[in-house]
PDB file of C-alpha atoms in Angstrom:
ATOM      1  CA  UNK A  12     176.372 124.107 111.590  1.00  0.00           C
ATOM      2  CA  UNK A  13     173.384 124.730 110.676  1.00  0.00           C
ATOM      3  CA  UNK A  14     172.141 124.926 106.670  1.00  0.00           C
ATOM      4  CA  UNK A  15     169.357 125.854 105.267  1.00  0.00           C
ATOM      5  CA  UNK A  16     167.766 125.094 102.084  1.00  0.00           C
ATOM      6  CA  UNK A  17     164.749 126.732 100.194  1.00  0.00           C
ATOM      7  CA  UNK A  18     163.276 126.047  96.881  1.00  0.00           C
ATOM      8  CA  UNK A  19     162.154 127.166  95.220  1.00  0.00           C
ATOM      9  CA  UNK A  20     164.218 129.458  93.958  1.00  0.00           C
ATOM     10  CA  UNK A  21     160.948 131.611  91.704  1.00  0.00           C
ATOM     11  CA  UNK A  22     157.995 131.168  91.587  1.00  0.00           C
ATOM     12  CA  UNK A  23     155.157 132.458  89.819  1.00  0.00           C
ATOM     13  CA  UNK A  24     151.340 132.416  90.745  1.00  0.00           C
ATOM     14  CA  UNK A  25     148.109 133.284  89.317  1.00  0.00           C
ATOM     15  CA  UNK A  26     146.275 136.468  91.391  1.00  0.00           C
ATOM     16  CA  UNK A  27     144.179 134.378  93.801  1.00  0.00           C
ATOM     17  CA  UNK A  28     146.508 131.535  94.084  1.00  0.00           C
ATOM     18  CA  UNK A  29     148.182 129.863  96.906  1.00  0.00           C
ATOM     19  CA  UNK A  30     152.344 129.462  96.920  1.00  0.00           C
ATOM     20  CA  UNK A  31     154.211 127.539  98.984  1.00  0.00           C
ATOM     21  CA  UNK A  32     157.926 127.249  99.237  1.00  0.00           C
ATOM     22  CA  UNK A  33     159.982 124.517 101.461  1.00  0.00           C
ATOM     23  CA  UNK A  34     163.236 124.619 103.226  1.00  0.00           C
ATOM     24  CA  UNK A  35     165.131 121.593 105.506  1.00  0.00           C
ATOM     25  CA  UNK A  36     167.691 122.811 107.766  1.00  0.00           C
ATOM     26  CA  UNK A  37     170.088 120.595 109.063  1.00  0.00           C
ATOM     27  CA  UNK A  38     170.711 120.558 112.397  1.00  0.00           C
ATOM     28  CA  UNK A  39     168.092 119.383 114.796  1.00  0.00           C
ATOM     29  CA  UNK A  40     169.231 122.276 117.649  1.00  0.00           C
ATOM     30  CA  UNK A  41     167.228 124.231 115.713  1.00  0.00           C
ATOM     31  CA  UNK A  42     164.408 125.541 117.483  1.00  0.00           C
ATOM     32  CA  UNK A  43     163.006 128.874 116.252  1.00  0.00           C
ATOM     33  CA  UNK A  44     161.945 129.324 112.648  1.00  0.00           C
ATOM     34  CA  UNK A  45     161.283 132.908 110.667  1.00  0.00           C
ATOM     35  CA  UNK A  46     159.932 133.799 107.474  1.00  0.00           C
ATOM     36  CA  UNK A  47     161.221 137.267 106.226  1.00  0.00           C
ATOM     37  CA  UNK A  48     159.646 139.193 102.839  1.00  0.00           C
ATOM     38  CA  UNK A  49     162.206 141.332 101.696  1.00  0.00           C
ATOM     39  CA  UNK A  50     160.881 144.029  99.472  1.00  0.00           C
ATOM     40  CA  UNK A  51     163.307 146.046  96.403  1.00  0.00           C
ATOM     41  CA  UNK A  52     166.034 148.625  98.565  1.00  0.00           C
ATOM     42  CA  UNK A  53     164.745 146.878 101.646  1.00  0.00           C
ATOM     43  CA  UNK A  54     165.553 145.156 104.558  1.00  0.00           C
ATOM     44  CA  UNK A  55     164.217 141.848 105.352  1.00  0.00           C
ATOM     45  CA  UNK A  56     160.724 142.188 107.247  1.00  0.00           C
ATOM     46  CA  UNK A  57     159.804 139.321 108.986  1.00  0.00           C
ATOM     47  CA  UNK A  58     156.055 137.452 108.681  1.00  0.00           C
ATOM     48  CA  UNK A  59     155.231 134.949 110.748  1.00  0.00           C
ATOM     49  CA  UNK A  60     157.163 132.313 113.040  1.00  0.00           C
ATOM     50  CA  UNK A  61     157.607 128.990 114.108  1.00  0.00           C
ATOM     51  CA  UNK A  62     159.044 127.310 117.458  1.00  0.00           C
ATOM     52  CA  UNK A  63     159.587 123.574 117.058  1.00  0.00           C
ATOM     53  CA  UNK A  64     157.327 123.356 119.815  1.00  0.00           C
ATOM     54  CA  UNK A  65     154.523 123.960 117.542  1.00  0.00           C
ATOM     55  CA  UNK A  66     153.475 121.842 114.154  1.00  0.00           C
ATOM     56  CA  UNK A  67     151.080 124.820 112.458  1.00  0.00           C
ATOM     57  CA  UNK A  68     150.848 128.840 112.712  1.00  0.00           C
ATOM     58  CA  UNK A  69     148.463 130.793 110.978  1.00  0.00           C
ATOM     59  CA  UNK A  70     147.957 134.863 110.240  1.00  0.00           C
ATOM     60  CA  UNK A  71     144.832 135.475 107.517  1.00  0.00           C
ATOM     61  CA  UNK A  72     146.449 134.581 104.720  1.00  0.00           C
ATOM     62  CA  UNK A  73     149.652 133.189 105.878  1.00  0.00           C
ATOM     63  CA  UNK A  74     150.683 129.209 107.659  1.00  0.00           C
ATOM     64  CA  UNK A  75     153.685 127.859 108.199  1.00  0.00           C
ATOM     65  CA  UNK A  76     153.812 123.643 108.676  1.00  0.00           C
ATOM     66  CA  UNK A  77     156.608 122.485 110.981  1.00  0.00           C
ATOM     67  CA  UNK A  78     157.700 119.007 110.604  1.00  0.00           C
ATOM     68  CA  UNK A  79     160.991 118.060 112.918  1.00  0.00           C
ATOM     69  CA  UNK A  80     161.417 114.857 112.146  1.00  0.00           C
ATOM     70  CA  UNK A  81     161.703 115.443 108.654  1.00  0.00           C
ATOM     71  CA  UNK A  82     163.659 119.070 109.503  1.00  0.00           C
ATOM     72  CA  UNK A  83     160.943 120.494 106.880  1.00  0.00           C
ATOM     73  CA  UNK A  84     159.047 123.728 106.782  1.00  0.00           C
ATOM     74  CA  UNK A  85     157.010 125.442 104.763  1.00  0.00           C
ATOM     75  CA  UNK A  86     154.766 128.215 103.904  1.00  0.00           C
ATOM     76  CA  UNK A  87     152.040 128.649 102.750  1.00  0.00           C
ATOM     77  CA  UNK A  88     150.238 131.865 101.413  1.00  0.00           C
ATOM     78  CA  UNK A  89     146.181 131.452  99.949  1.00  0.00           C
ATOM     79  CA  UNK A  90     144.579 133.793  98.189  1.00  0.00           C
ATOM     80  CA  UNK A  91     147.609 135.734  96.736  1.00  0.00           C
ATOM     81  CA  UNK A  92     147.780 139.788  95.543  1.00  0.00           C
ATOM     82  CA  UNK A  93     150.472 141.874  93.910  1.00  0.00           C
ATOM     83  CA  UNK A  94     151.512 143.338  96.792  1.00  0.00           C
ATOM     84  CA  UNK A  95     152.124 139.804  97.919  1.00  0.00           C
ATOM     85  CA  UNK A  96     155.138 139.536  94.881  1.00  0.00           C
ATOM     86  CA  UNK A  97     158.497 139.810  96.394  1.00  0.00           C
ATOM     87  CA  UNK A  98     161.816 137.522  98.090  1.00  0.00           C
ATOM     88  CA  UNK A  99     160.375 135.553 100.780  1.00  0.00           C
ATOM     89  CA  UNK A 100     163.499 133.630 103.225  1.00  0.00           C
ATOM     90  CA  UNK A 101     163.608 130.723 105.110  1.00  0.00           C
ATOM     91  CA  UNK A 102     165.644 130.978 108.334  1.00  0.00           C
ATOM     92  CA  UNK A 103     166.796 128.951 111.423  1.00  0.00           C
ATOM     93  CA  UNK A 104     168.087 129.448 114.663  1.00  0.00           C
ATOM     94  CA  UNK A 105     170.844 127.268 115.821  1.00  0.00           C
ATOM     95  CA  UNK A 106     170.101 126.326 119.543  1.00  0.00           C
ATOM     96  CA  UNK A 107     170.590 128.926 122.176  1.00  0.00           C
ATOM     97  CA  UNK A 108     172.774 130.881 119.992  1.00  0.00           C
ATOM     98  CA  UNK A 109     171.167 134.201 118.486  1.00  0.00           C
ATOM     99  CA  UNK A 110     172.932 133.567 115.004  1.00  0.00           C
ATOM    100  CA  UNK A 111     170.209 132.953 111.988  1.00  0.00           C
ATOM    101  CA  UNK A 112     170.867 131.136 109.253  1.00  0.00           C
ATOM    102  CA  UNK A 113     168.627 132.190 106.264  1.00  0.00           C
ATOM    103  CA  UNK A 114     167.523 130.415 102.859  1.00  0.00           C
ATOM    104  CA  UNK A 115     169.037 131.363  99.301  1.00  0.00           C
ATOM    105  CA  UNK A 116     165.254 133.022  99.053  1.00  0.00           C
ATOM    106  CA  UNK A 117     162.664 132.603  97.056  1.00  0.00           C
ATOM    107  CA  UNK A 118     161.103 135.265  94.305  1.00  0.00           C
ATOM    108  CA  UNK A 119     157.279 135.222  94.382  1.00  0.00           C
ATOM    109  CA  UNK A 120     155.700 136.616  91.540  1.00  0.00           C
ATOM    110  CA  UNK A 121     151.660 137.332  91.721  1.00  0.00           C
ATOM    111  CA  UNK A 122     150.355 137.931  88.268  1.00  0.00           C
ATOM    112  CA  UNK A 123     147.591 140.310  88.320  1.00  0.00           C
TER     113      UNK A 123
ATOM    114  CA  UNK B   7     158.294 150.255 111.009  1.00  0.00           C
ATOM    115  CA  UNK B   8     160.616 148.627 112.288  1.00  0.00           C
ATOM    116  CA  UNK B   9     162.319 150.414 114.975  1.00  0.00           C
ATOM    117  CA  UNK B  10     165.831 150.395 113.560  1.00  0.00           C
ATOM    118  CA  UNK B  11     167.214 153.514 110.990  1.00  0.00           C
ATOM    119  CA  UNK B  12     170.410 152.967 109.748  1.00  0.00           C
ATOM    120  CA  UNK B  13     172.952 155.614 108.243  1.00  0.00           C
ATOM    121  CA  UNK B  14     173.798 156.375 105.678  1.00  0.00           C
ATOM    122  CA  UNK B  15     171.472 154.658 102.930  1.00  0.00           C
ATOM    123  CA  UNK B  16     174.365 154.979 100.476  1.00  0.00           C
ATOM    124  CA  UNK B  17     177.667 154.586 100.211  1.00  0.00           C
ATOM    125  CA  UNK B  18     179.964 154.602  97.559  1.00  0.00           C
ATOM    126  CA  UNK B  19     184.157 154.116  97.940  1.00  0.00           C
ATOM    127  CA  UNK B  20     187.049 153.934  96.478  1.00  0.00           C
ATOM    128  CA  UNK B  21     188.944 150.156  97.566  1.00  0.00           C
ATOM    129  CA  UNK B  22     191.250 150.630  99.981  1.00  0.00           C
ATOM    130  CA  UNK B  23     189.457 153.701 101.784  1.00  0.00           C
ATOM    131  CA  UNK B  24     187.551 152.941 105.381  1.00  0.00           C
ATOM    132  CA  UNK B  25     183.627 153.296 105.833  1.00  0.00           C
ATOM    133  CA  UNK B  26     181.455 153.281 108.751  1.00  0.00           C
ATOM    134  CA  UNK B  27     177.883 152.471 109.405  1.00  0.00           C
ATOM    135  CA  UNK B  28     175.284 153.727 112.023  1.00  0.00           C
ATOM    136  CA  UNK B  29     173.005 151.713 113.271  1.00  0.00           C
ATOM    137  CA  UNK B  30     170.402 153.522 115.767  1.00  0.00           C
ATOM    138  CA  UNK B  31     167.316 151.348 117.867  1.00  0.00           C
ATOM    139  CA  UNK B  32     164.840 153.907 118.334  1.00  0.00           C
ATOM    140  CA  UNK B  33     163.662 152.373 121.395  1.00  0.00           C
ATOM    141  CA  UNK B  34     166.184 150.387 123.896  1.00  0.00           C
ATOM    142  CA  UNK B  35     166.277 147.298 123.037  1.00  0.00           C
ATOM    143  CA  UNK B  36     168.990 144.478 124.196  1.00  0.00           C
ATOM    144  CA  UNK B  37     170.047 142.829 121.310  1.00  0.00           C
ATOM    145  CA  UNK B  38     171.446 144.229 118.556  1.00  0.00           C
ATOM    146  CA  UNK B  39     173.123 141.826 115.004  1.00  0.00           C
ATOM    147  CA  UNK B  40     174.891 143.053 112.028  1.00  0.00           C
ATOM    148  CA  UNK B  41     174.408 140.885 108.888  1.00  0.00           C
ATOM    149  CA  UNK B  42     175.377 140.958 105.415  1.00  0.00           C
ATOM    150  CA  UNK B  43     173.508 140.352 102.989  1.00  0.00           C
ATOM    151  CA  UNK B  44     175.229 140.062  98.779  1.00  0.00           C
ATOM    152  CA  UNK B  45     173.255 139.939  95.563  1.00  0.00           C
ATOM    153  CA  UNK B  46     170.647 137.100  94.913  1.00  0.00           C
ATOM    154  CA  UNK B  47     171.389 135.435  98.438  1.00  0.00           C
ATOM    155  CA  UNK B  48     170.046 136.242 102.543  1.00  0.00           C
ATOM    156  CA  UNK B  49     171.149 137.470 105.671  1.00  0.00           C
ATOM    157  CA  UNK B  50     174.699 136.298 106.736  1.00  0.00           C
ATOM    158  CA  UNK B  51     175.396 137.038 110.353  1.00  0.00           C
ATOM    159  CA  UNK B  52     178.144 139.203 111.445  1.00  0.00           C
ATOM    160  CA  UNK B  53     178.421 139.432 114.927  1.00  0.00           C
ATOM    161  CA  UNK B  54     175.653 139.923 117.709  1.00  0.00           C
ATOM    162  CA  UNK B  55     175.733 142.443 121.350  1.00  0.00           C
ATOM    163  CA  UNK B  56     173.643 141.421 124.041  1.00  0.00           C
ATOM    164  CA  UNK B  57     173.993 145.363 125.591  1.00  0.00           C
ATOM    165  CA  UNK B  58     177.441 146.701 125.323  1.00  0.00           C
ATOM    166  CA  UNK B  59     179.023 143.357 125.192  1.00  0.00           C
ATOM    167  CA  UNK B  60     180.075 141.663 121.810  1.00  0.00           C
ATOM    168  CA  UNK B  61     178.304 138.556 122.876  1.00  0.00           C
ATOM    169  CA  UNK B  62     179.481 136.441 118.998  1.00  0.00           C
ATOM    170  CA  UNK B  63     181.313 137.229 116.014  1.00  0.00           C
ATOM    171  CA  UNK B  64     181.065 135.018 112.499  1.00  0.00           C
ATOM    172  CA  UNK B  65     184.385 133.747 110.776  1.00  0.00           C
ATOM    173  CA  UNK B  66     183.143 136.527 107.676  1.00  0.00           C
ATOM    174  CA  UNK B  67     183.797 138.842 110.529  1.00  0.00           C
ATOM    175  CA  UNK B  68     187.758 139.436 109.757  1.00  0.00           C
ATOM    176  CA  UNK B  69     190.499 141.923 111.067  1.00  0.00           C
ATOM    177  CA  UNK B  70     189.008 144.090 108.618  1.00  0.00           C
ATOM    178  CA  UNK B  71     186.103 144.690 110.081  1.00  0.00           C
ATOM    179  CA  UNK B  72     185.172 146.344 113.568  1.00  0.00           C
ATOM    180  CA  UNK B  73     181.619 146.546 115.287  1.00  0.00           C
ATOM    181  CA  UNK B  74     181.191 148.450 118.367  1.00  0.00           C
ATOM    182  CA  UNK B  75     177.974 149.477 120.412  1.00  0.00           C
ATOM    183  CA  UNK B  76     179.380 151.618 123.854  1.00  0.00           C
ATOM    184  CA  UNK B  77     176.224 152.478 125.281  1.00  0.00           C
ATOM    185  CA  UNK B  78     174.243 149.917 124.536  1.00  0.00           C
ATOM    186  CA  UNK B  79     171.837 152.087 122.809  1.00  0.00           C
ATOM    187  CA  UNK B  80     173.303 152.810 118.625  1.00  0.00           C
ATOM    188  CA  UNK B  81     175.945 150.668 117.448  1.00  0.00           C
ATOM    189  CA  UNK B  82     178.904 150.977 114.362  1.00  0.00           C
ATOM    190  CA  UNK B  83     180.009 149.042 112.085  1.00  0.00           C
ATOM    191  CA  UNK B  84     183.309 149.837 110.579  1.00  0.00           C
ATOM    192  CA  UNK B  85     185.460 148.191 107.228  1.00  0.00           C
ATOM    193  CA  UNK B  86     188.711 149.129 107.001  1.00  0.00           C
ATOM    194  CA  UNK B  87     190.830 148.866 104.020  1.00  0.00           C
ATOM    195  CA  UNK B  88     188.043 148.140 101.493  1.00  0.00           C
ATOM    196  CA  UNK B  89     187.687 145.839  99.146  1.00  0.00           C
ATOM    197  CA  UNK B  90     185.176 144.506  95.968  1.00  0.00           C
ATOM    198  CA  UNK B  91     183.959 141.767  98.145  1.00  0.00           C
ATOM    199  CA  UNK B  92     182.926 143.771 100.172  1.00  0.00           C
ATOM    200  CA  UNK B  93     180.339 145.352  98.230  1.00  0.00           C
ATOM    201  CA  UNK B  94     176.914 144.250  99.961  1.00  0.00           C
ATOM    202  CA  UNK B  95     173.470 145.380 101.835  1.00  0.00           C
ATOM    203  CA  UNK B  96     175.032 146.307 105.127  1.00  0.00           C
ATOM    204  CA  UNK B  97     171.681 145.299 107.659  1.00  0.00           C
ATOM    205  CA  UNK B  98     171.464 145.670 111.366  1.00  0.00           C
ATOM    206  CA  UNK B  99     168.811 144.379 113.331  1.00  0.00           C
ATOM    207  CA  UNK B 100     167.018 144.343 117.022  1.00  0.00           C
ATOM    208  CA  UNK B 101     165.962 141.698 119.748  1.00  0.00           C
ATOM    209  CA  UNK B 102     161.785 141.255 119.108  1.00  0.00           C
ATOM    210  CA  UNK B 103     160.184 141.109 122.438  1.00  0.00           C
ATOM    211  CA  UNK B 104     160.493 137.071 122.337  1.00  0.00           C
ATOM    212  CA  UNK B 105     163.605 134.884 122.873  1.00  0.00           C
ATOM    213  CA  UNK B 106     164.865 134.852 119.410  1.00  0.00           C
ATOM    214  CA  UNK B 107     162.881 137.157 117.070  1.00  0.00           C
ATOM    215  CA  UNK B 108     164.481 139.775 115.158  1.00  0.00           C
ATOM    216  CA  UNK B 109     163.152 143.107 113.582  1.00  0.00           C
ATOM    217  CA  UNK B 110     165.794 144.559 110.266  1.00  0.00           C
ATOM    218  CA  UNK B 111     166.302 148.140 109.434  1.00  0.00           C
ATOM    219  CA  UNK B 112     166.499 148.921 105.969  1.00  0.00           C
ATOM    220  CA  UNK B 113     170.365 148.418 105.215  1.00  0.00           C
ATOM    221  CA  UNK B 114     173.431 150.263 103.950  1.00  0.00           C
ATOM    222  CA  UNK B 115     174.313 149.553 100.554  1.00  0.00           C
ATOM    223  CA  UNK B 116     178.006 149.967 100.235  1.00  0.00           C
ATOM    224  CA  UNK B 117     179.882 149.648  96.412  1.00  0.00           C
ATOM    225  CA  UNK B 118     183.555 149.399  96.397  1.00  0.00           C
ATOM    226  CA  UNK B 119     184.897 151.380  93.242  1.00  0.00           C
TER     227      UNK B 119
END
């Protein structure tokens, strides 16, 4: 089955700086990679996703890159704001199945 | 608002009791999922419904767990003879327009004493 590793587990940045979270996956059959933001007491919120036929995708201050050869994908948040503070999860979907495998999460703290 | 409501939001029960959670998509969605999330971990897949058919089940879904989606709309997850290890957040998700998109509800937090 799929295994997703995520680093770092915690990340503190000053407001306005950039934050980068990295993930690796194990199964080359995975072809969809969503990122979720989870605030305390709430369910995960889908913030951006990328498919395996695309190398990069951007949505305002958030971007995701994918390196299929190395099985790496990353989340980049620019101009961070205090409201970006949350736990972020990367995930991968294995082939034609519907099961999402999540990483272990990164707790991002943006210091005002 | 992801279009999914879950009830109850919190449930405290004693070991050995049965509990049932409900997931209500606001509008019709073919795909519905259940996940379990323990503290400090990412969600873990439990099961997937395509309309009323349960098409995928995780090995995490032991004999004490059963999920149903009788009319292809709302879904229930029942845990029988609860154990302390069942304490977790139980999340329901619905499929989006994209083939693999999943949108999560707010979850039901279960505490087994």
